[in-house]
Amino acid sequence: MLKLFNFIVSFTIKPKEHLIISGIFKLLVPVEVDMNQFEQVNVPFELQDLIPQFMTYTTVDFQTLKQYFSERNFIGMRQMCHKMLGSVSSFGFEQLHSLLISLQKNLRGEDWILVNDNMRDLERYFLFLDVIFPMDNVG
């Protein structure tokens, strides 16, 4: 049986010097996973209200990407990858951006083995990601 533990990665939004808004990513991670692979995300203040909607759409897009993957639809996967790349770095999700860039590169080469590895990495990313906003930490 796989042992799991909770791990929290925090991020801070600093819109002004005197105001700090904090949030956390709560990750449920297998013990053998290298925790250094998870990033600290600094979300721009002006985008904070959009994060829940962004996460919903990004998760739905990933489900579509997985469907295309199961169909071996490289064209659909490339299109979905392109769509997702348009927003992930704007919200500060650099690790997700890098994973999608790698997938996009391997899709161009139609290397199914590497695409499979990329999808496994993305699956792990989405499996462990849970965004929580404790708004009472403003001060």
Short mmCIF file of C-alpha atoms in Angstrom, two decimals:
data_model
loop_
_atom_site.label_atom_id
_atom_site.label_comp_id
_atom_site.label_asym_id
_atom_site.label_seq_id
_atom_site.Cartn_x
_atom_site.Cartn_y
_atom_site.Cartn_z
CA MET A 1 0.00 0.00 0.00
CA LEU A 2 1.23 3.48 -0.89
CA LYS A 3 1.99 5.67 2.14
CA LEU A 4 0.81 9.25 1.85
CA PHE A 5 1.44 12.43 3.78
CA ASN A 6 0.20 15.98 3.50
CA PHE A 7 2.59 18.65 2.33
CA ILE A 8 1.83 22.34 2.10
CA VAL A 9 3.46 24.75 -0.34
CA SER A 10 2.66 28.38 0.37
CA PHE A 11 2.47 31.37 -1.90
CA THR A 12 2.19 35.05 -1.13
CA ILE A 13 0.58 37.84 -3.09
CA LYS A 14 2.08 41.28 -2.39
CA PRO A 15 -0.04 43.93 -4.13
CA LYS A 16 1.29 46.73 -1.90
CA GLU A 17 4.10 46.88 0.62
CA HIS A 18 1.72 46.99 3.58
CA LEU A 19 -0.71 44.29 2.40
CA ILE A 20 0.10 40.60 2.09
CA ILE A 21 -2.41 37.97 1.03
CA SER A 22 -1.37 34.40 1.66
CA GLY A 23 -2.65 31.12 0.34
CA ILE A 24 -1.51 27.54 0.24
CA PHE A 25 -1.40 24.60 -2.08
CA LYS A 26 -2.21 21.47 -0.13
CA LEU A 27 -0.56 18.47 -1.71
CA LEU A 28 -1.21 14.83 -0.93
CA VAL A 29 2.05 13.23 -1.97
CA PRO A 30 3.45 9.68 -1.96
CA VAL A 31 6.36 9.41 0.47
CA GLU A 32 8.85 8.51 -2.26
CA VAL A 33 8.09 11.65 -4.30
CA ASP A 34 10.90 14.23 -4.24
CA MET A 35 9.27 17.29 -2.66
CA ASN A 36 11.77 19.57 -4.39
CA GLN A 37 9.83 19.03 -7.60
CA PHE A 38 6.95 21.17 -6.30
CA GLU A 39 7.22 24.89 -6.73
CA GLN A 40 6.20 27.92 -4.74
CA VAL A 41 3.72 29.88 -6.83
CA ASN A 42 3.53 33.68 -6.60
CA VAL A 43 0.15 34.66 -7.99
CA PRO A 44 -0.16 38.27 -9.20
CA PHE A 45 -2.58 40.20 -6.98
CA GLU A 46 -4.76 41.29 -9.89
CA LEU A 47 -5.39 37.62 -10.76
CA GLN A 48 -6.18 36.27 -7.28
CA ASP A 49 -9.97 36.37 -7.74
CA LEU A 50 -9.63 34.38 -10.96
CA ILE A 51 -7.65 31.47 -9.49
CA PRO A 52 -10.65 29.26 -8.55
CA GLN A 53 -12.13 29.67 -12.04
CA PHE A 54 -8.69 29.18 -13.61
CA MET A 55 -8.19 25.94 -11.67
CA THR A 56 -11.63 24.67 -12.70
CA TYR A 57 -11.03 25.39 -16.39
CA THR A 58 -7.48 24.06 -16.29
CA THR A 59 -8.62 20.82 -14.66
CA VAL A 60 -11.38 20.41 -17.26
CA ASP A 61 -8.85 21.11 -20.03
CA PHE A 62 -6.57 18.46 -18.58
CA GLN A 63 -9.43 15.95 -18.61
CA THR A 64 -9.94 16.76 -22.30
CA LEU A 65 -6.20 16.34 -22.87
CA LYS A 66 -6.38 12.91 -21.21
CA GLN A 67 -9.31 11.97 -23.47
CA TYR A 68 -7.30 12.94 -26.55
CA PHE A 69 -4.37 10.96 -25.15
CA SER A 70 -6.51 7.83 -24.76
CA GLU A 71 -7.62 8.27 -28.39
CA ARG A 72 -4.00 8.87 -29.52
CA ASN A 73 -5.21 12.14 -31.01
CA PHE A 74 -1.97 14.11 -31.39
CA ILE A 75 -3.69 17.04 -33.12
CA GLY A 76 -6.28 17.43 -30.34
CA MET A 77 -3.54 17.13 -27.72
CA ARG A 78 -1.45 19.83 -29.42
CA GLN A 79 -4.45 22.15 -29.58
CA MET A 80 -5.33 21.58 -25.92
CA CYS A 81 -1.70 22.02 -24.89
CA HIS A 82 -1.58 25.33 -26.76
CA LYS A 83 -4.80 26.47 -25.08
CA MET A 84 -3.53 25.60 -21.60
CA LEU A 85 -0.14 27.23 -22.17
CA GLY A 86 -1.91 30.52 -22.86
CA SER A 87 -2.84 30.99 -19.23
CA VAL A 88 -0.74 28.86 -16.88
CA SER A 89 2.36 31.05 -16.79
CA SER A 90 0.22 34.21 -16.42
CA PHE A 91 -1.04 32.79 -13.14
CA GLY A 92 2.45 31.87 -11.95
CA PHE A 93 2.25 28.12 -12.54
CA GLU A 94 5.74 27.81 -13.99
CA GLN A 95 6.10 24.09 -13.25
CA LEU A 96 2.85 23.33 -15.06
CA HIS A 97 4.02 25.57 -17.91
CA SER A 98 7.28 23.58 -18.19
CA LEU A 99 5.40 20.27 -18.17
CA LEU A 100 3.13 21.48 -20.97
CA ILE A 101 6.07 22.81 -23.02
CA SER A 102 7.75 19.40 -22.76
CA LEU A 103 4.54 17.67 -23.81
CA GLN A 104 4.08 20.05 -26.73
CA LYS A 105 7.64 19.38 -27.92
CA ASN A 106 7.15 15.61 -27.76
CA LEU A 107 3.79 15.87 -29.52
CA ARG A 108 5.46 17.66 -32.43
CA GLY A 109 7.86 14.74 -32.75
CA GLU A 110 4.99 12.29 -32.28
CA ASP A 111 7.10 10.33 -29.80
CA TRP A 112 4.45 8.28 -28.05
CA ILE A 113 6.82 6.98 -25.35
CA LEU A 114 7.85 10.49 -24.27
CA VAL A 115 4.26 11.75 -24.57
CA ASN A 116 3.22 8.93 -22.25
CA ASP A 117 5.89 10.03 -19.74
CA ASN A 118 4.70 13.65 -20.02
CA MET A 119 1.10 12.64 -19.39
CA ARG A 120 2.15 10.64 -16.33
CA ASP A 121 3.96 13.73 -14.97
CA LEU A 122 0.93 15.94 -15.64
CA GLU A 123 -1.37 13.39 -14.03
CA ARG A 124 0.79 13.47 -10.90
CA TYR A 125 0.78 17.28 -10.92
CA PHE A 126 -3.02 17.48 -11.07
CA LEU A 127 -3.55 14.58 -8.69
CA PHE A 128 -1.62 16.28 -5.91
CA LEU A 129 -2.77 19.86 -6.45
CA ASP A 130 -5.48 21.39 -4.30
CA VAL A 131 -5.72 25.18 -4.07
CA ILE A 132 -6.93 26.70 -0.80
CA PHE A 133 -7.41 30.40 -0.07
CA PRO A 134 -7.37 31.33 3.62
CA MET A 135 -8.46 34.95 3.10
CA ASP A 136 -8.41 35.67 6.84
CA ASN A 137 -4.59 35.94 6.64
CA VAL A 138 -4.71 39.46 5.19
CA GLY A 139 -2.83 41.98 7.26
#
